[in-house]
């Protein structure tokens, strides 16, 4: 994805105006109270090394938030602060060894597979299916992927890139499979705040993250703090201790002033983002409506996250080719579904955390090169 | 080390005043121009994702600094921004595979060995010897450690924890060995600004980081920016590209506002730290003089870095026991040499980036429990 970002920046440097749907970054600014808290911490020289597991004040704030939103209060020892992508790497390295297996969604967030490549652990994919109304998973398929070498199952609801949101039954089934087979369960919940219809269900409620469930949260999506590299994990104490040791070795700690920004995000102005979720829903609806008017393209209404995952099979183009043509000809950047696994072939991902104007403009540009046929001439 | 830090914080919470020599963090505050540049970047909302390799402005500033200090100008593609500890992890993972070998100093910075543990790569140590006047290495010993599985040699001058600074001949010999055997050379130069007598020599001048040399720098020590987790590597383009891909996968990028702070550190007020180096030298001299008055303790004058590495063999205590007793009885925190490898047995490390008052106070407390014999009663 970041290679595409480099090409986008090249085109922009040439004076091209690129309508950018590729990156899961928000058009929204960071809330002023977060900026102020961070600046205050800098002024107070909160810039030295701190505990690798995270400063206690932020971990306490997370315990409180968890009690409010999940109905259970983890101990402070169950919580660690780390960039969210790094948590995926740390969980995998701490619960599995080379030649063991991790079961993961495909399409799914690319970091799941990438960290496995670096560790010699085998990724075993399970699908998400395109139903009439929603994307869904088949827990029986997950169960069939379990082997004696399985150490971890990854669940991501809401899912990036598909927008799939697991039902209460789906979540319970996945948890039961993990329990029955005594494997860990990483529940990536970084998009749990962006669910437009229905509720968020987490397997964490079954074991309060004491036995096998590790939940992963990020400030990037929930508080528009993408470049801050701030996230947290809640899990069994022994796993969190191992992860902390790994993080200490490789990064020492998250900068303290960044963590103070995080405290402000959690504790101050909880109303700040409410309007934003409403805006996102409007953006989603506009994008999906427009995508469904493009010849050869169809798109389910995603129940959660911030992406539309459009089916482009009827265009006859591969995902990669479609994305390249959109960037080079229409100056619209989006990601091929294959960036998210081989089951992403035939799809492209567009982030709709954009203004309505941007969405309309991008869709118009795409429509122009599809309907006038110029996209096909260059195949 | 961070476990000891936790114990220190416990004792402090109990109201004990701990004289702290354990952590390589500076008593110095971050320069105001760095704080201001970071706050300005926050105000300008430079808080979104940026290039994984680092923002071009900072990489350009590093190219310029390198030209001034090393006499060659790397291309911007040879430079990447990352936390310095993470660079060690990334270099190792990008140039070696499981069951291959990395030759590293013992005693040495613990991260070298730790990242190997996580990757299944074998660490092959070489010693530093305590001479009459200085610590030294034996390049012939390094050469004898080379095998067909060797992929990387790590040189760290000035060395943490010993204060060893390589002579021009030692550096050239190590480079020649790496070249003759066609292996990579990681030159960890994070302490290159803290050399009190003589000059800093780098193997980078032999290949301009184009063939095999990767140099590693950190803002933590050079600009008192310890908690910022900001460092950089200069190396062959293919290695830097692989490292960037790994970093993109696990951390995406260093927060942009942190990078803007780094630009200010490099470009503004170069005189800011000059006084600091003089202070450090005075602190070093006071600490070493005092250590040499402790019964059973002797200490060479370290040529570089910010640590005294005291020989405690004649106390009859192990390094770990000595450190524990100092913390619990004298309320002085320091690190056992064995934290830095098995050749660290018989030594302890004290960071002298402290005020003269702190150094005198800590030494007096240590002297009291050694000379009154109470340290031996509890063995």
Tab-separated table of C-alpha atoms in Angstrom, chain A residues 1-2 9 23-26 28-30 35 38-39 42-43 45 47-52 82-83 85-86 89 93 111 114-115 118-119 220-221 226-229 242 245-253 255-258, chain B residues 1-2 9 23-26 28-30 35 38-39 42-43 45 47-52 82-83 85-86 89 93 111 114-115 118-119 220-221 226-229 242 245-253 255-258:
chain	number	residue	atom	x	y	z
A	1	UNK	CA	0.000	0.000	0.000
A	2	UNK	CA	2.765	2.410	0.880
A	9	UNK	CA	2.868	11.418	-4.341
A	23	UNK	CA	-5.465	4.838	2.428
A	24	UNK	CA	-7.494	4.215	5.571
A	25	UNK	CA	-6.653	7.604	6.927
A	26	UNK	CA	-9.214	10.114	7.998
A	28	UNK	CA	-10.674	14.581	10.010
A	29	UNK	CA	-8.128	16.497	12.020
A	30	UNK	CA	-6.941	15.289	15.395
A	35	UNK	CA	-3.142	18.228	20.466
A	38	UNK	CA	0.361	16.386	23.842
A	39	UNK	CA	1.852	19.872	23.722
A	42	UNK	CA	6.100	18.195	25.737
A	43	UNK	CA	6.301	21.427	27.723
A	45	UNK	CA	9.425	17.425	29.337
A	47	UNK	CA	9.956	13.013	26.797
A	48	UNK	CA	12.138	10.448	28.570
A	49	UNK	CA	11.928	6.675	28.658
A	50	UNK	CA	8.848	5.289	30.384
A	51	UNK	CA	7.574	1.795	31.183
A	52	UNK	CA	7.581	-0.481	28.147
A	82	UNK	CA	1.974	-0.287	21.624
A	83	UNK	CA	1.387	0.651	17.989
A	85	UNK	CA	0.300	-3.103	13.879
A	86	UNK	CA	3.144	-3.950	16.204
A	89	UNK	CA	3.482	-8.869	15.197
A	93	UNK	CA	5.639	-14.002	17.780
A	111	UNK	CA	-0.194	-7.155	8.286
A	114	UNK	CA	3.079	-10.209	6.405
A	115	UNK	CA	4.200	-10.786	9.983
A	118	UNK	CA	8.818	-12.843	8.590
A	119	UNK	CA	8.466	-15.517	11.256
A	220	UNK	CA	-5.765	5.671	14.533
A	221	UNK	CA	-9.311	4.949	13.505
A	226	UNK	CA	-3.386	7.727	12.416
A	227	UNK	CA	0.214	8.917	12.373
A	228	UNK	CA	0.614	8.655	16.142
A	229	UNK	CA	1.226	4.918	16.145
A	242	UNK	CA	5.919	-11.702	26.826
A	245	UNK	CA	9.460	-7.967	26.791
A	246	UNK	CA	9.516	-8.122	22.996
A	247	UNK	CA	8.422	-4.501	22.704
A	248	UNK	CA	10.998	-3.404	25.284
A	249	UNK	CA	13.688	-5.103	23.230
A	250	UNK	CA	12.727	-3.587	19.916
A	251	UNK	CA	11.216	-0.207	20.742
A	252	UNK	CA	11.627	0.430	24.496
A	253	UNK	CA	8.339	2.326	24.804
A	255	UNK	CA	6.823	8.192	23.441
A	256	UNK	CA	5.268	9.440	26.693
A	257	UNK	CA	3.882	12.648	25.177
A	258	UNK	CA	2.014	10.526	22.614
B	1	UNK	CA	16.807	-3.322	32.419
B	2	UNK	CA	13.194	-2.181	32.332
B	9	UNK	CA	9.806	2.944	40.745
B	23	UNK	CA	19.468	3.857	32.717
B	24	UNK	CA	21.256	5.501	29.799
B	25	UNK	CA	18.920	8.424	29.878
B	26	UNK	CA	20.072	11.966	30.179
B	28	UNK	CA	19.334	17.011	30.329
B	29	UNK	CA	16.038	18.282	29.041
B	30	UNK	CA	15.153	18.193	25.370
B	35	UNK	CA	10.004	21.041	21.613
B	38	UNK	CA	7.312	19.458	17.452
B	39	UNK	CA	4.503	21.598	18.840
B	42	UNK	CA	1.195	19.259	15.928
B	43	UNK	CA	-0.544	22.601	15.435
B	45	UNK	CA	-1.825	18.717	12.019
B	47	UNK	CA	-0.206	13.878	12.460
B	48	UNK	CA	-1.255	11.617	9.598
B	49	UNK	CA	0.521	8.684	7.993
B	50	UNK	CA	3.724	9.575	6.159
B	51	UNK	CA	6.270	7.621	4.122
B	52	UNK	CA	7.520	4.539	5.937
B	82	UNK	CA	13.116	4.385	12.483
B	83	UNK	CA	13.586	3.923	16.211
B	85	UNK	CA	16.543	-0.341	18.510
B	86	UNK	CA	14.125	-1.268	15.776
B	89	UNK	CA	15.989	-5.805	14.656
B	93	UNK	CA	15.957	-9.820	10.016
B	111	UNK	CA	19.236	-5.688	22.001
B	114	UNK	CA	17.748	-10.315	22.152
B	115	UNK	CA	16.648	-9.791	18.553
B	118	UNK	CA	13.488	-13.971	18.544
B	119	UNK	CA	14.663	-14.908	15.070
B	220	UNK	CA	18.234	9.583	22.091
B	221	UNK	CA	21.831	10.080	23.078
B	226	UNK	CA	15.427	9.369	24.629
B	227	UNK	CA	11.689	8.791	24.805
B	228	UNK	CA	11.091	9.952	21.243
B	229	UNK	CA	12.111	6.670	19.661
B	242	UNK	CA	13.880	-4.368	2.706
B	245	UNK	CA	9.112	-2.864	3.923
B	246	UNK	CA	9.490	-4.568	7.296
B	247	UNK	CA	8.975	-1.295	9.150
B	248	UNK	CA	5.946	-0.449	7.003
B	249	UNK	CA	4.442	-3.807	7.911
B	250	UNK	CA	4.979	-3.534	11.635
B	251	UNK	CA	4.844	0.186	12.409
B	252	UNK	CA	3.836	2.068	9.231
B	253	UNK	CA	5.967	5.108	10.052
B	255	UNK	CA	4.983	9.933	13.834
B	256	UNK	CA	5.549	12.932	11.546
B	257	UNK	CA	5.585	15.498	14.366
B	258	UNK	CA	8.411	13.524	16.002
